[in-house]
Short mmCIF file of N, CA, C and O in Angstrom, two decimals:
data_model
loop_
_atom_site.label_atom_id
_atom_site.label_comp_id
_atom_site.label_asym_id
_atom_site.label_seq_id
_atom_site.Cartn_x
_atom_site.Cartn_y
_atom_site.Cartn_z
N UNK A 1 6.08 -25.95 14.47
CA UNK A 1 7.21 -25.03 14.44
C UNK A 1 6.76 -23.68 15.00
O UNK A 1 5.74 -23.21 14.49
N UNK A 2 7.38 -22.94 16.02
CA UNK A 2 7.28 -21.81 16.52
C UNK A 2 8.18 -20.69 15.63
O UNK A 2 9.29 -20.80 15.10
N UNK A 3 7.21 -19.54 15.69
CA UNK A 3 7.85 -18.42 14.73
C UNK A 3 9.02 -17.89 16.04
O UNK A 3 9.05 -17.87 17.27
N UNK A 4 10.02 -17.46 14.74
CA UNK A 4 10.95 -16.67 15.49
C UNK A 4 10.69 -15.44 15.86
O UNK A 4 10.46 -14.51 15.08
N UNK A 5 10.73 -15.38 16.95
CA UNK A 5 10.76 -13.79 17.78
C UNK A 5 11.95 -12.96 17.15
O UNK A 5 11.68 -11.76 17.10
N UNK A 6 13.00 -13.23 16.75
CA UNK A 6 14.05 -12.57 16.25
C UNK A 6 13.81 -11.99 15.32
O UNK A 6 14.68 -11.14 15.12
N UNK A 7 12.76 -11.98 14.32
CA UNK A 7 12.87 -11.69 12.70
C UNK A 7 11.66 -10.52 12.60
O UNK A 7 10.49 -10.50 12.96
N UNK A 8 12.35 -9.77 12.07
CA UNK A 8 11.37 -8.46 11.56
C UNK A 8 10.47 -8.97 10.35
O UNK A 8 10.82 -9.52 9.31
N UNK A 9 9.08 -8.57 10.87
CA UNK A 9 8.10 -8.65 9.70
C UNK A 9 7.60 -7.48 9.42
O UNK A 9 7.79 -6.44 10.06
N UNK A 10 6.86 -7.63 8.32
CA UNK A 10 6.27 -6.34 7.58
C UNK A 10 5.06 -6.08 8.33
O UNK A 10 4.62 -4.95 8.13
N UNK A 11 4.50 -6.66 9.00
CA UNK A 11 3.56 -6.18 10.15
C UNK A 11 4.48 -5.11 11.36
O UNK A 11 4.06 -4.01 11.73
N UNK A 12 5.58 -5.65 11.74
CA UNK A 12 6.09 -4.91 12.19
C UNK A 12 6.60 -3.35 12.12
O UNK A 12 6.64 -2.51 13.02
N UNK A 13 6.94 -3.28 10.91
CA UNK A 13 6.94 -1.97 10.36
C UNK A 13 5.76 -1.01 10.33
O UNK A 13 5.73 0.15 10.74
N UNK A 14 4.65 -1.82 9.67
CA UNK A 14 3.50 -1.19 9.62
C UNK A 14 3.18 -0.48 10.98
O UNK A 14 3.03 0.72 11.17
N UNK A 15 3.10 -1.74 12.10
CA UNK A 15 2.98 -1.08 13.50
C UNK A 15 3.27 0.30 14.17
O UNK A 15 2.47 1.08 14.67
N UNK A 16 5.21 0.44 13.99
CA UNK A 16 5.73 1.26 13.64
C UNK A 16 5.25 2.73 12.95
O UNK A 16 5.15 3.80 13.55
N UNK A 17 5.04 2.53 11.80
CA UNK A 17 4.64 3.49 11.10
C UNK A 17 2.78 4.33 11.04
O UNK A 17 2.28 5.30 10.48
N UNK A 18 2.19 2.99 12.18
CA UNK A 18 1.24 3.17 12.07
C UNK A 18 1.65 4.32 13.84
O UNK A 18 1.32 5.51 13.74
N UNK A 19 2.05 4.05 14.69
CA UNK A 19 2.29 5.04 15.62
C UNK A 19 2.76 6.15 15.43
O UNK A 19 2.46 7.18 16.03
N UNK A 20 3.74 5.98 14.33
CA UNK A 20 4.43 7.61 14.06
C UNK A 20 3.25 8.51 12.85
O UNK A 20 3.53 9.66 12.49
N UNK A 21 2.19 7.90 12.42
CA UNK A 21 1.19 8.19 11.92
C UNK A 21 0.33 8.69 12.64
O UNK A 21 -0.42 9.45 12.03
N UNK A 22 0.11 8.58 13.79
CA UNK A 22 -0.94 9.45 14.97
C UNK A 22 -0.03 10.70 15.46
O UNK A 22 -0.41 11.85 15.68
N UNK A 23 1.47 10.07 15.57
CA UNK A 23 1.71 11.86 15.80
C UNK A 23 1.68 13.11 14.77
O UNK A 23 1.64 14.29 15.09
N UNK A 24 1.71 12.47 13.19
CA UNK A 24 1.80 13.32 12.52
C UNK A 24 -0.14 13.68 12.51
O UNK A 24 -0.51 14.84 12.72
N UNK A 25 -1.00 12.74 12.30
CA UNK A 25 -2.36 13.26 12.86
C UNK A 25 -2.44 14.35 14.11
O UNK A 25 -3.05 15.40 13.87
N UNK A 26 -2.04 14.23 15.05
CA UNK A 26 -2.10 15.00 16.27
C UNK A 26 -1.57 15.95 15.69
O UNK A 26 -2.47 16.60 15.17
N UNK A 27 -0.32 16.53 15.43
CA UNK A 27 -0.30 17.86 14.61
C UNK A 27 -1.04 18.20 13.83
O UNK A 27 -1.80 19.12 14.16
N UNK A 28 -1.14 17.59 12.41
CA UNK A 28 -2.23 17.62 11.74
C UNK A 28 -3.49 18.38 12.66
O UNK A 28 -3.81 19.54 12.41
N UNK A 29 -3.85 17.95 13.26
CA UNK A 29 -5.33 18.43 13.94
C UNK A 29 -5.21 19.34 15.18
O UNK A 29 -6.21 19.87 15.68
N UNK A 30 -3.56 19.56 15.81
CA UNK A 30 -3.55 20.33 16.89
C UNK A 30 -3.80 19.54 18.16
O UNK A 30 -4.00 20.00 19.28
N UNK A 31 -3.75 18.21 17.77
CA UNK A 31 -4.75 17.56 19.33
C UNK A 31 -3.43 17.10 20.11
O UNK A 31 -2.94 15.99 19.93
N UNK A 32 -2.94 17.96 20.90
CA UNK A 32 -2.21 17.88 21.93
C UNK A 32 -2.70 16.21 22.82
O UNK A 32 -1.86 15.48 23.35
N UNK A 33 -3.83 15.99 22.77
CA UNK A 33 -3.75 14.76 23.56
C UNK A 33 -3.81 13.12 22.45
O UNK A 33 -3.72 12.05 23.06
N UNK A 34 -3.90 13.09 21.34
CA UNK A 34 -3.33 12.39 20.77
C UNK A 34 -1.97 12.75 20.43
O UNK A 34 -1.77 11.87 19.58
N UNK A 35 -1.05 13.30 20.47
CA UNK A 35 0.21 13.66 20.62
C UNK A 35 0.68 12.85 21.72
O UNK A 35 1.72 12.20 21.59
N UNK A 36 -0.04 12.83 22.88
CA UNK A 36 0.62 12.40 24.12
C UNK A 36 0.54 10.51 24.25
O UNK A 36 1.14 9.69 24.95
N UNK A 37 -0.72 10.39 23.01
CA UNK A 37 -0.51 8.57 22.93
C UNK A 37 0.81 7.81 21.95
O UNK A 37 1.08 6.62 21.77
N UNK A 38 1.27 8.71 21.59
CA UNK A 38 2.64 8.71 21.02
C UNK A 38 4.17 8.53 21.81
O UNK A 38 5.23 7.99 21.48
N UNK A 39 3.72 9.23 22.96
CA UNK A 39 5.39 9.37 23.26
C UNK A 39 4.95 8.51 24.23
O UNK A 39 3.91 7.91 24.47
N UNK A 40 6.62 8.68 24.97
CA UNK A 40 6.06 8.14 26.36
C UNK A 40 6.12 9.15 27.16
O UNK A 40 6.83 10.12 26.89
N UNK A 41 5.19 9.05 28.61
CA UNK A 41 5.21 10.33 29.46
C UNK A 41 7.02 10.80 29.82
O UNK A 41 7.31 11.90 30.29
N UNK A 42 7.87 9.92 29.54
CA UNK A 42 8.86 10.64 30.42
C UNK A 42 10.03 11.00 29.22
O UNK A 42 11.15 11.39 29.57
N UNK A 43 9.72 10.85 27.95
CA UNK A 43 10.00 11.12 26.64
C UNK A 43 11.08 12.14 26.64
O UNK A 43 11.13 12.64 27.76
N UNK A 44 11.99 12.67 25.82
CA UNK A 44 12.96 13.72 25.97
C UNK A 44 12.70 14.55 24.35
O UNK A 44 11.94 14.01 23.54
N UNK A 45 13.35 15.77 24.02
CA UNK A 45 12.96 16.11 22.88
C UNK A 45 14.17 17.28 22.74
O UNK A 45 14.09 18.26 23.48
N UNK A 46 15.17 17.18 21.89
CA UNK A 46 16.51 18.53 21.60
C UNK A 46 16.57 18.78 20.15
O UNK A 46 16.43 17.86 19.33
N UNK A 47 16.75 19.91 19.84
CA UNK A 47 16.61 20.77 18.59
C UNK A 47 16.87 22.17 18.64
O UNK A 47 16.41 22.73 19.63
N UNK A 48 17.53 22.93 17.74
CA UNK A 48 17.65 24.13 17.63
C UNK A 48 16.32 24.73 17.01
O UNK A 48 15.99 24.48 15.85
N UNK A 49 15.75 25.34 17.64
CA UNK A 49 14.39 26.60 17.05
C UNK A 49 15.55 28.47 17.14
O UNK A 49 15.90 29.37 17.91
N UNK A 50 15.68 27.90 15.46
CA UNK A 50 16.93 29.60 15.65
C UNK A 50 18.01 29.43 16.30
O UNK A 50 18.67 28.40 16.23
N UNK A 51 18.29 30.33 16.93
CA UNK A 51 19.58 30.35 18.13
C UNK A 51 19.19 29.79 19.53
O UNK A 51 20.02 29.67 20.44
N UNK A 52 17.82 29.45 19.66
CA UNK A 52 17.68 28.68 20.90
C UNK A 52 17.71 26.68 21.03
O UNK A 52 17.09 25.97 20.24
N UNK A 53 18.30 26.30 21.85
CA UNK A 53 18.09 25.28 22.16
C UNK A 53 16.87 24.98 22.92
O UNK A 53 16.53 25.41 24.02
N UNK A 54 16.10 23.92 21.89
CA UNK A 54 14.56 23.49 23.05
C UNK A 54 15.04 21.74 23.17
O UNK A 54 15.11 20.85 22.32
N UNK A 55 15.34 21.79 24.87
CA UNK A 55 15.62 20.71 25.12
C UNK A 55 14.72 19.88 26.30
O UNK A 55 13.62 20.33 26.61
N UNK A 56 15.08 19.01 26.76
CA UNK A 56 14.49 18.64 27.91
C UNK A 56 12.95 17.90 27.75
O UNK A 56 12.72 17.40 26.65
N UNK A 57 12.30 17.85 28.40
CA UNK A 57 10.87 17.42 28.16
C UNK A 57 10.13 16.97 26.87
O UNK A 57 10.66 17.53 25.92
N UNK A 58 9.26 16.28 26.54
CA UNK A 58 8.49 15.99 25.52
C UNK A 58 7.24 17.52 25.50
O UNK A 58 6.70 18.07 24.54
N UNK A 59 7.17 17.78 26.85
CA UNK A 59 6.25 18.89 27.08
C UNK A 59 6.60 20.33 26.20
O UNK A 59 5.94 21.36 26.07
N UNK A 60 7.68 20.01 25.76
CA UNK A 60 7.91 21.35 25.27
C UNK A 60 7.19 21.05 23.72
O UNK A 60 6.43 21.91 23.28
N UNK A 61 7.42 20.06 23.09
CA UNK A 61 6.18 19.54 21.94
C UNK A 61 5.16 20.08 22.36
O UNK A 61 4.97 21.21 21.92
N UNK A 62 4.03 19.49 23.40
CA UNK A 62 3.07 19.82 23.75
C UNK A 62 2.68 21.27 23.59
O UNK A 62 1.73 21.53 22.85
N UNK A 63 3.40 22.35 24.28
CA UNK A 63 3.44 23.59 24.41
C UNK A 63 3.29 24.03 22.71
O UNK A 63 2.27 24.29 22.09
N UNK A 64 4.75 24.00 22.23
CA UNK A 64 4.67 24.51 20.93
C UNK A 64 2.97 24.08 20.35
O UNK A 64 2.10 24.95 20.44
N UNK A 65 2.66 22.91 19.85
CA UNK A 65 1.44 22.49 19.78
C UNK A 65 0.19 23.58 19.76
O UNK A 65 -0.44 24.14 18.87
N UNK A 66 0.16 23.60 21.38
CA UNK A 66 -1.05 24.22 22.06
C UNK A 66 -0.77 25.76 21.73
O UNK A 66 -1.78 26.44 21.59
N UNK A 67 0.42 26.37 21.59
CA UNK A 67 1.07 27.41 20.92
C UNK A 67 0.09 27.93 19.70
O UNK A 67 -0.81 28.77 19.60
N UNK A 68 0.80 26.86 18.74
CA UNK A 68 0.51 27.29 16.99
C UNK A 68 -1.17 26.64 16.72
O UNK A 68 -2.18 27.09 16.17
N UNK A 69 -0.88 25.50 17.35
CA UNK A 69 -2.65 24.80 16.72
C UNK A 69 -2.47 23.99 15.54
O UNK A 69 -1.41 23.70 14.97
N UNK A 70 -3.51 23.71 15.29
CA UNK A 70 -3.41 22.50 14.23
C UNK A 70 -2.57 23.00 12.79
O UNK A 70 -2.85 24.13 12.38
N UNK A 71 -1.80 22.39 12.20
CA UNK A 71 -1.02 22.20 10.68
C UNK A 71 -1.97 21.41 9.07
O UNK A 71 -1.55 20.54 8.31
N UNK A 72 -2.99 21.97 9.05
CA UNK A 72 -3.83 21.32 8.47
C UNK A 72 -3.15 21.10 7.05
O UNK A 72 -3.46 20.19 6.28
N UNK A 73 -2.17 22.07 6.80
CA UNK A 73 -1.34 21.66 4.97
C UNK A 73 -0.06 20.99 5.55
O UNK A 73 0.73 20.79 4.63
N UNK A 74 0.33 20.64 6.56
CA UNK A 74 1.26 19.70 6.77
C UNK A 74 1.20 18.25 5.57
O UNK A 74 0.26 17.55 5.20
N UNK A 75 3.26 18.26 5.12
CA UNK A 75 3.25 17.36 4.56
C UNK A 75 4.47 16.43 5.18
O UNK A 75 5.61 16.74 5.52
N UNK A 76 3.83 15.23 5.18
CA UNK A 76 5.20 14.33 5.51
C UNK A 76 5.33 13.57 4.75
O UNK A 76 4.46 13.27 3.94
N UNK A 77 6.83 12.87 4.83
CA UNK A 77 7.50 11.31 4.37
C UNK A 77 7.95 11.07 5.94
O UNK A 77 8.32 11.82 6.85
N UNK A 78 7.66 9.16 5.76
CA UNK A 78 7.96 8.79 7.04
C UNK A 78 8.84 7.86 6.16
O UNK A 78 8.58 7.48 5.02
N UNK A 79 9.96 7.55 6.91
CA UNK A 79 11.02 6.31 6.98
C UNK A 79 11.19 5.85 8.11
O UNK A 79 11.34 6.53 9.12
N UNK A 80 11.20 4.36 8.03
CA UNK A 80 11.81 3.55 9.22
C UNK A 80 13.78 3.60 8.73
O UNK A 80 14.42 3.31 7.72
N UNK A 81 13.98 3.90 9.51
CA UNK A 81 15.43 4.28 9.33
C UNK A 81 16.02 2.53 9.61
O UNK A 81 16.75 2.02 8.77
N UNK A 82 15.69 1.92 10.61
CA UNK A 82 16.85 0.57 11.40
C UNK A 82 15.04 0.29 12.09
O UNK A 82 14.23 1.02 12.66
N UNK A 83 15.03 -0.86 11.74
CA UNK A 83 14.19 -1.46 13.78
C UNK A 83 14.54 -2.97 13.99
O UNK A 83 14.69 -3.67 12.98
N UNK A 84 14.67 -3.41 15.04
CA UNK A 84 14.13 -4.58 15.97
C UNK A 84 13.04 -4.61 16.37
O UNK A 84 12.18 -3.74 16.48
N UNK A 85 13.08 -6.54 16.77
CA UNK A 85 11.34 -6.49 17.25
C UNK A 85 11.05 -5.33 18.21
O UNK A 85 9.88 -4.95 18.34
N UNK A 86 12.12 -4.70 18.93
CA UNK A 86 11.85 -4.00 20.65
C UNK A 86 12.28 -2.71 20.84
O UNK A 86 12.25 -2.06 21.89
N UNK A 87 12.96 -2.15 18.95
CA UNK A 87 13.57 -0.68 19.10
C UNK A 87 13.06 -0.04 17.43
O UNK A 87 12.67 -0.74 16.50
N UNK A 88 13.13 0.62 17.43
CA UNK A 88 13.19 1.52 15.99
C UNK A 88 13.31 2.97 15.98
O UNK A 88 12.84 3.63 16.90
N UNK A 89 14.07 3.66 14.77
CA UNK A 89 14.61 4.81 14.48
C UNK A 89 13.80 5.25 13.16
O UNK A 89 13.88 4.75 12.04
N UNK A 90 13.04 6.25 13.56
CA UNK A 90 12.06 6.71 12.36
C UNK A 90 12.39 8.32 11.97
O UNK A 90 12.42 9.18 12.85
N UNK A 91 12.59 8.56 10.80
CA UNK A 91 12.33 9.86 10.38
C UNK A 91 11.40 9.82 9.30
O UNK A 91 11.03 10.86 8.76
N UNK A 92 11.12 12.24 9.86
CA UNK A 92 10.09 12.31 9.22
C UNK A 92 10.34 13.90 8.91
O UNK A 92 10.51 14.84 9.69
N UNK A 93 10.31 13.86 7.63
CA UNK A 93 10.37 14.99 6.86
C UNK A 93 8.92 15.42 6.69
O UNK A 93 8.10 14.61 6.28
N UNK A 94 8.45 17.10 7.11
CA UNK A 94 7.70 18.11 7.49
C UNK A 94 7.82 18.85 6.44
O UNK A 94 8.89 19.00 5.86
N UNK A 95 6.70 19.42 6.07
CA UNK A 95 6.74 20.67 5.73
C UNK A 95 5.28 21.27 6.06
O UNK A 95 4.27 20.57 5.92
N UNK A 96 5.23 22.65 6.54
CA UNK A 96 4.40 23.57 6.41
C UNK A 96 3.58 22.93 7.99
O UNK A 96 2.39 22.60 8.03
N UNK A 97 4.54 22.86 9.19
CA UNK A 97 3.71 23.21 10.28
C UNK A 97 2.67 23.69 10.74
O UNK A 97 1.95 24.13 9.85
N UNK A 98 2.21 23.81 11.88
CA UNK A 98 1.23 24.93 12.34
C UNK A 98 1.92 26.18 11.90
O UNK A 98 1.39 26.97 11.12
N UNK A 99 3.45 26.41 12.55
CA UNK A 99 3.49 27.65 12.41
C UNK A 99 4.41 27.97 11.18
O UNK A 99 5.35 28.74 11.32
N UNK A 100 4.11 27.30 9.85
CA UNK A 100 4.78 26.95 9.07
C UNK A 100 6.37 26.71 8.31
O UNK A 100 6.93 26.76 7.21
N UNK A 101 6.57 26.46 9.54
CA UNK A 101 8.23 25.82 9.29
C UNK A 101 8.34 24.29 8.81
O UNK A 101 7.31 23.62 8.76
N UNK A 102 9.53 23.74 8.46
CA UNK A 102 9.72 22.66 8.10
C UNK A 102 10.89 22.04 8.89
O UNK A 102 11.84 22.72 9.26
N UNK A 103 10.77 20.70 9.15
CA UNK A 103 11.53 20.49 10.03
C UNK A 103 11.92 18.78 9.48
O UNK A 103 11.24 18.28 8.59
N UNK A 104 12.81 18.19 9.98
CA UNK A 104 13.19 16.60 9.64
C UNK A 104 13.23 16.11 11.43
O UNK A 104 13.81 16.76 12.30
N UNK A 105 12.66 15.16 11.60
CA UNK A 105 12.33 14.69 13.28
C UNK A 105 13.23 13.30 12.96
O UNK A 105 13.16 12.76 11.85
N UNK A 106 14.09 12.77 14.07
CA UNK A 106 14.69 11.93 14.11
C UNK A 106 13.36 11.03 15.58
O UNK A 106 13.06 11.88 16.42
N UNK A 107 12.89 10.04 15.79
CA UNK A 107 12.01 9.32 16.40
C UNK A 107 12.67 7.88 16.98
O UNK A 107 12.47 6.83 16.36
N UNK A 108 13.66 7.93 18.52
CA UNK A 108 13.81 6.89 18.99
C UNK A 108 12.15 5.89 19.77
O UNK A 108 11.38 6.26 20.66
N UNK A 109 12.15 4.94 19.15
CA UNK A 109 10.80 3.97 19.71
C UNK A 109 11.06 3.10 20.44
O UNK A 109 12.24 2.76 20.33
N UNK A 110 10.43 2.49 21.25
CA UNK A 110 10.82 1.51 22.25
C UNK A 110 9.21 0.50 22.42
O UNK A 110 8.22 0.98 22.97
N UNK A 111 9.23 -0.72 21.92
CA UNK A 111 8.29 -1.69 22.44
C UNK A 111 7.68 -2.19 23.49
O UNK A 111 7.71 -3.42 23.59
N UNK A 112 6.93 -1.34 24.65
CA UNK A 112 6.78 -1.51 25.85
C UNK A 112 5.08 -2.38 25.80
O UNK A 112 4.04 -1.80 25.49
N UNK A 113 5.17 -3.48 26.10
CA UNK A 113 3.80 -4.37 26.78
C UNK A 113 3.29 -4.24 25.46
O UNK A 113 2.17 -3.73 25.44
N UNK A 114 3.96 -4.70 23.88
CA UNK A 114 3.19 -4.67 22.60
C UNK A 114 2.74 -3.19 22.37
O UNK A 114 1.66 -3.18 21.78
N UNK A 115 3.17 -2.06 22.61
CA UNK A 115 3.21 -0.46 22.20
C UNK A 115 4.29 -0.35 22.21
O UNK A 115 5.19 -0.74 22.95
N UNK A 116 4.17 0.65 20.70
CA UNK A 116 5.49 0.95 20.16
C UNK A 116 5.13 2.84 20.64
O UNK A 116 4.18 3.49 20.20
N UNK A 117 6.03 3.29 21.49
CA UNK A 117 6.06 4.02 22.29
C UNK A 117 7.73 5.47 21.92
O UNK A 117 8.91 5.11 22.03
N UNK A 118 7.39 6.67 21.58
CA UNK A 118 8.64 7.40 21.28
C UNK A 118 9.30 7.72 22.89
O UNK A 118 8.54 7.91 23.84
N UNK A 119 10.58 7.74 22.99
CA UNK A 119 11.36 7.93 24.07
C UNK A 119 12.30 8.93 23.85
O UNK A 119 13.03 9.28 24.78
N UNK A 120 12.44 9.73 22.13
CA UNK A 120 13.46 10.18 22.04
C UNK A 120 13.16 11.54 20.55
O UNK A 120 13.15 11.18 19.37
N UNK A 121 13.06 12.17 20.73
CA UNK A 121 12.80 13.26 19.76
C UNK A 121 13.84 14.04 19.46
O UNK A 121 14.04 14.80 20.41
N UNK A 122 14.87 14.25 18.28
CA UNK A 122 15.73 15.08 17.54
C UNK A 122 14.80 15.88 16.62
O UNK A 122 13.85 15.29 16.10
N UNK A 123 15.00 17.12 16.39
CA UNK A 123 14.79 17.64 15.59
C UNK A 123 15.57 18.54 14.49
O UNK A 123 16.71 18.76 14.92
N UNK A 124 15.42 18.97 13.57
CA UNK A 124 15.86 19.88 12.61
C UNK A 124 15.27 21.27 12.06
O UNK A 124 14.78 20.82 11.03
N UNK A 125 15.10 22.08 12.04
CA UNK A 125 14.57 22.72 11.59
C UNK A 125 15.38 24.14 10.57
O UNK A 125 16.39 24.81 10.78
N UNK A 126 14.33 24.13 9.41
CA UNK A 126 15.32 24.75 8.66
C UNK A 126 14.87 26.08 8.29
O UNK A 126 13.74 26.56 8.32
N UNK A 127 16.14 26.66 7.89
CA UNK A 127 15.84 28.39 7.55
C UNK A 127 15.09 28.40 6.74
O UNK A 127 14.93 27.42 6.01
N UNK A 128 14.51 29.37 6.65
CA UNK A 128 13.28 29.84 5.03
C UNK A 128 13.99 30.92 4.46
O UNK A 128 13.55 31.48 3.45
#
């Protein structure tokens, strides 16, 4: 009997959670280039910072990043919100950034060649 490709397993999740776990490390530590084994290079990222919209690029992550520097009292909760074997929707509740704000990240994923890969970054960020 061949396993079904259709059916979500708990390995799967883990997978999942184990990728959105290196980006919260890469903050954690400031390392802009484990940050970048997270997304994908052509990744998108929209959120209000204040009255500005930061849209467009994954690079603008990067920047902020290389900006503030590592978040060493960063705290998260991760949820898998929905996934398929080939998609998933992860959030992740922040607190105490690099530059200590708190924020809730909405995380579209996409399964490319067995990597679970971000394509899609929402953010939140809230008043103090």
């Amino acid at each position: 009997m061949s396993l079904n490709k259709n059916i979500n397993t708990v390995q799967d999740y883990e997978e999942v959670l184990a990728a959105m776990e290196g980006y919260v490390h890469g903050l954690k530590t400031g390392n802009v280039a484990e940050l970048k084994k997270t997304f994908h290079q052509d990744a998108i990222m929209y959120g209000h910072l204040g009255n500005d919209l930061s849209q467009g690029s994954i690079d603008n992550l990067y920047a902020y990043v290389e900006k503030f520097g590592a978040a060493p009292n960063i705290k998260t909760n991760l949820t898998v919100l929905h996934k398929t074997t080939t998609t998933a929707i992860v959030r992740i509740e922040m607190e105490h950034d690099a530059a200590d704000e708190d924020f809730t990240d909405y995380h579209s994923l996409i399964k490319i060649n067995g990597e679970w890969k971000v394509v899609a970054k929402l953010f939140h960020l809230y008043d103090k």
